[in-house]
């Protein structure tokens, strides 16, 4: 499992929380704008095939509601808006994420290991004169 796969898993796990966070700061938003906000924040590589199912699950759970509106010079656009239940979930999940991140940080502390001098090469496998 490569680093890209792990980071993809992290992104998928955090995506609902991130989407609720974005929607909590806006009256409503649509898919492409949400993708842009994620990218601008440094969460790259989220595809529509990942975004829309996450939004659908949030809608099924009652955390977001959908509204159809006129598109800019094109067909109608699906807008997403956070609900009161979504705000409750956002607060709960934000606290849970912070606790989880603190736990992971405490288990992966590298400061003590990084402070130790690295082992010098032993010269094994080299020709000795």
mmCIF file of C-alpha atoms in Angstrom:
data_model
loop_
_atom_site.group_PDB
_atom_site.id
_atom_site.type_symbol
_atom_site.label_atom_id
_atom_site.label_comp_id
_atom_site.label_asym_id
_atom_site.label_seq_id
_atom_site.Cartn_x
_atom_site.Cartn_y
_atom_site.Cartn_z
ATOM 1 C CA UNK A 1 0.000 0.000 0.000
ATOM 2 C CA UNK A 2 1.646 3.225 -1.181
ATOM 3 C CA UNK A 3 1.479 6.652 0.409
ATOM 4 C CA UNK A 4 -1.001 7.870 -2.206
ATOM 5 C CA UNK A 5 -3.400 5.065 -1.284
ATOM 6 C CA UNK A 6 -3.161 5.884 2.422
ATOM 7 C CA UNK A 7 -3.774 9.565 1.825
ATOM 8 C CA UNK A 8 -6.750 8.702 -0.382
ATOM 9 C CA UNK A 9 -8.156 6.659 2.495
ATOM 10 C CA UNK A 10 -7.599 9.578 4.873
ATOM 11 C CA UNK A 11 -9.329 11.955 2.473
ATOM 12 C CA UNK A 12 -12.326 9.655 2.075
ATOM 13 C CA UNK A 13 -12.614 9.278 5.832
ATOM 14 C CA UNK A 14 -12.475 13.035 6.425
ATOM 15 C CA UNK A 15 -14.533 14.075 3.383
ATOM 16 C CA UNK A 16 -17.972 14.199 5.063
ATOM 17 C CA UNK A 17 -16.559 16.294 7.900
ATOM 18 C CA UNK A 18 -14.843 18.634 5.436
ATOM 19 C CA UNK A 19 -17.997 18.986 3.327
ATOM 20 C CA UNK A 20 -20.103 19.830 6.372
ATOM 21 C CA UNK A 21 -17.466 22.355 7.441
ATOM 22 C CA UNK A 22 -17.564 24.065 4.054
ATOM 23 C CA UNK A 23 -21.357 24.058 3.906
ATOM 24 C CA UNK A 24 -21.517 25.504 7.412
ATOM 25 C CA UNK A 25 -19.723 28.613 6.126
ATOM 26 C CA UNK A 26 -21.939 29.106 3.065
ATOM 27 C CA UNK A 27 -25.669 29.450 2.509
ATOM 28 C CA UNK A 28 -25.507 26.739 -0.154
ATOM 29 C CA UNK A 29 -23.049 25.342 -2.651
ATOM 30 C CA UNK A 30 -22.834 22.991 -5.629
ATOM 31 C CA UNK A 31 -20.517 20.123 -6.503
ATOM 32 C CA UNK A 32 -17.898 21.888 -8.603
ATOM 33 C CA UNK A 33 -17.610 24.734 -6.085
ATOM 34 C CA UNK A 34 -17.166 22.210 -3.265
ATOM 35 C CA UNK A 35 -14.405 20.464 -5.217
ATOM 36 C CA UNK A 36 -12.710 23.840 -5.739
ATOM 37 C CA UNK A 37 -12.906 24.670 -2.027
ATOM 38 C CA UNK A 38 -11.379 21.291 -1.140
ATOM 39 C CA UNK A 39 -8.551 21.804 -3.644
ATOM 40 C CA UNK A 40 -7.928 25.373 -2.448
ATOM 41 C CA UNK A 41 -7.642 24.026 1.104
ATOM 42 C CA UNK A 42 -5.017 21.497 0.021
ATOM 43 C CA UNK A 43 -7.170 18.395 -0.367
ATOM 44 C CA UNK A 44 -6.294 17.478 -3.917
ATOM 45 C CA UNK A 45 -7.501 14.641 -6.040
ATOM 46 C CA UNK A 46 -11.108 14.310 -4.880
ATOM 47 C CA UNK A 47 -13.031 13.126 -7.902
ATOM 48 C CA UNK A 48 -16.702 13.648 -8.656
ATOM 49 C CA UNK A 49 -17.120 9.874 -8.308
ATOM 50 C CA UNK A 50 -16.120 10.254 -4.642
ATOM 51 C CA UNK A 51 -17.741 13.622 -3.917
ATOM 52 C CA UNK A 52 -21.295 12.960 -5.067
ATOM 53 C CA UNK A 53 -21.775 9.660 -3.220
ATOM 54 C CA UNK A 54 -20.514 11.369 -0.040
ATOM 55 C CA UNK A 55 -23.036 14.189 -0.548
ATOM 56 C CA UNK A 56 -25.783 11.647 -1.229
ATOM 57 C CA UNK A 57 -24.997 9.810 2.030
ATOM 58 C CA UNK A 58 -25.059 13.117 3.935
ATOM 59 C CA UNK A 59 -28.431 13.888 2.347
ATOM 60 C CA UNK A 60 -29.792 10.428 3.225
ATOM 61 C CA UNK A 61 -28.649 10.952 6.833
ATOM 62 C CA UNK A 62 -30.415 14.333 6.949
ATOM 63 C CA UNK A 63 -27.169 16.314 7.352
ATOM 64 C CA UNK A 64 -27.653 18.192 4.075
ATOM 65 C CA UNK A 65 -30.621 19.069 1.940
ATOM 66 C CA UNK A 66 -30.750 19.436 -1.805
ATOM 67 C CA UNK A 67 -32.265 22.302 -3.762
ATOM 68 C CA UNK A 68 -32.420 22.632 -7.519
ATOM 69 C CA UNK A 69 -31.624 26.052 -8.912
ATOM 70 C CA UNK A 70 -30.934 27.710 -12.219
ATOM 71 C CA UNK A 71 -27.473 27.099 -13.623
ATOM 72 C CA UNK A 72 -25.300 29.893 -14.926
ATOM 73 C CA UNK A 73 -26.344 29.913 -18.574
ATOM 74 C CA UNK A 74 -26.920 26.165 -18.615
ATOM 75 C CA UNK A 75 -29.083 23.454 -17.148
ATOM 76 C CA UNK A 76 -30.307 23.497 -13.571
ATOM 77 C CA UNK A 77 -27.811 22.959 -10.815
ATOM 78 C CA UNK A 78 -28.095 20.886 -7.646
ATOM 79 C CA UNK A 79 -27.265 22.935 -4.547
ATOM 80 C CA UNK A 80 -26.439 21.499 -1.144
ATOM 81 C CA UNK A 81 -27.236 23.171 2.178
ATOM 82 C CA UNK A 82 -26.339 22.027 5.690
ATOM 83 C CA UNK A 83 -29.284 21.271 7.979
ATOM 84 C CA UNK A 84 -29.592 21.699 11.740
ATOM 85 C CA UNK A 85 -28.906 17.957 12.052
ATOM 86 C CA UNK A 86 -25.821 18.478 9.900
ATOM 87 C CA UNK A 87 -24.571 21.189 12.246
ATOM 88 C CA UNK A 88 -25.030 18.844 15.204
ATOM 89 C CA UNK A 89 -23.079 16.167 13.336
ATOM 90 C CA UNK A 90 -20.400 18.705 12.389
ATOM 91 C CA UNK A 91 -19.832 19.693 16.019
ATOM 92 C CA UNK A 92 -19.770 16.039 17.147
ATOM 93 C CA UNK A 93 -17.479 14.865 14.338
ATOM 94 C CA UNK A 94 -15.180 17.883 14.688
ATOM 95 C CA UNK A 95 -14.605 17.011 18.360
ATOM 96 C CA UNK A 96 -14.138 13.320 17.547
ATOM 97 C CA UNK A 97 -11.651 14.138 14.767
ATOM 98 C CA UNK A 98 -9.640 16.406 17.079
ATOM 99 C CA UNK A 99 -9.464 13.667 19.726
ATOM 100 C CA UNK A 100 -8.465 11.093 17.098
ATOM 101 C CA UNK A 101 -5.774 13.366 15.638
ATOM 102 C CA UNK A 102 -4.377 13.984 19.127
ATOM 103 C CA UNK A 103 -4.231 10.247 19.781
ATOM 104 C CA UNK A 104 -2.507 9.547 16.468
ATOM 105 C CA UNK A 105 -0.025 12.348 17.122
ATOM 106 C CA UNK A 106 0.789 10.951 20.569
ATOM 107 C CA UNK A 107 1.376 7.484 19.122
ATOM 108 C CA UNK A 108 3.531 8.700 16.259
ATOM 109 C CA UNK A 109 5.669 11.247 18.054
ATOM 110 C CA UNK A 110 8.897 11.451 16.195
ATOM 111 C CA UNK A 111 10.567 14.254 18.145
ATOM 112 C CA UNK A 112 12.449 11.876 20.472
ATOM 113 C CA UNK A 113 13.491 9.603 17.606
ATOM 114 C CA UNK A 114 14.456 12.538 15.385
ATOM 115 C CA UNK A 115 16.671 13.965 18.128
ATOM 116 C CA UNK A 116 18.778 10.777 18.317
ATOM 117 C CA UNK A 117 21.846 10.762 16.076
ATOM 118 C CA UNK A 118 21.488 8.517 13.093
ATOM 119 C CA UNK A 119 23.651 5.432 13.001
ATOM 120 C CA UNK A 120 26.857 5.867 11.035
ATOM 121 C CA UNK A 121 27.396 3.480 8.163
ATOM 122 C CA UNK A 122 29.334 0.419 9.281
ATOM 123 C CA UNK A 123 31.199 -0.024 6.058
ATOM 124 C CA UNK A 124 29.800 -3.506 5.563
ATOM 125 C CA UNK A 125 29.871 -4.581 1.965
ATOM 126 C CA UNK A 126 32.578 -2.076 1.085
ATOM 127 C CA UNK A 127 36.036 -3.080 0.019
ATOM 128 C CA UNK A 128 38.466 -2.527 2.838
ATOM 129 C CA UNK A 129 42.040 -1.558 1.912
#
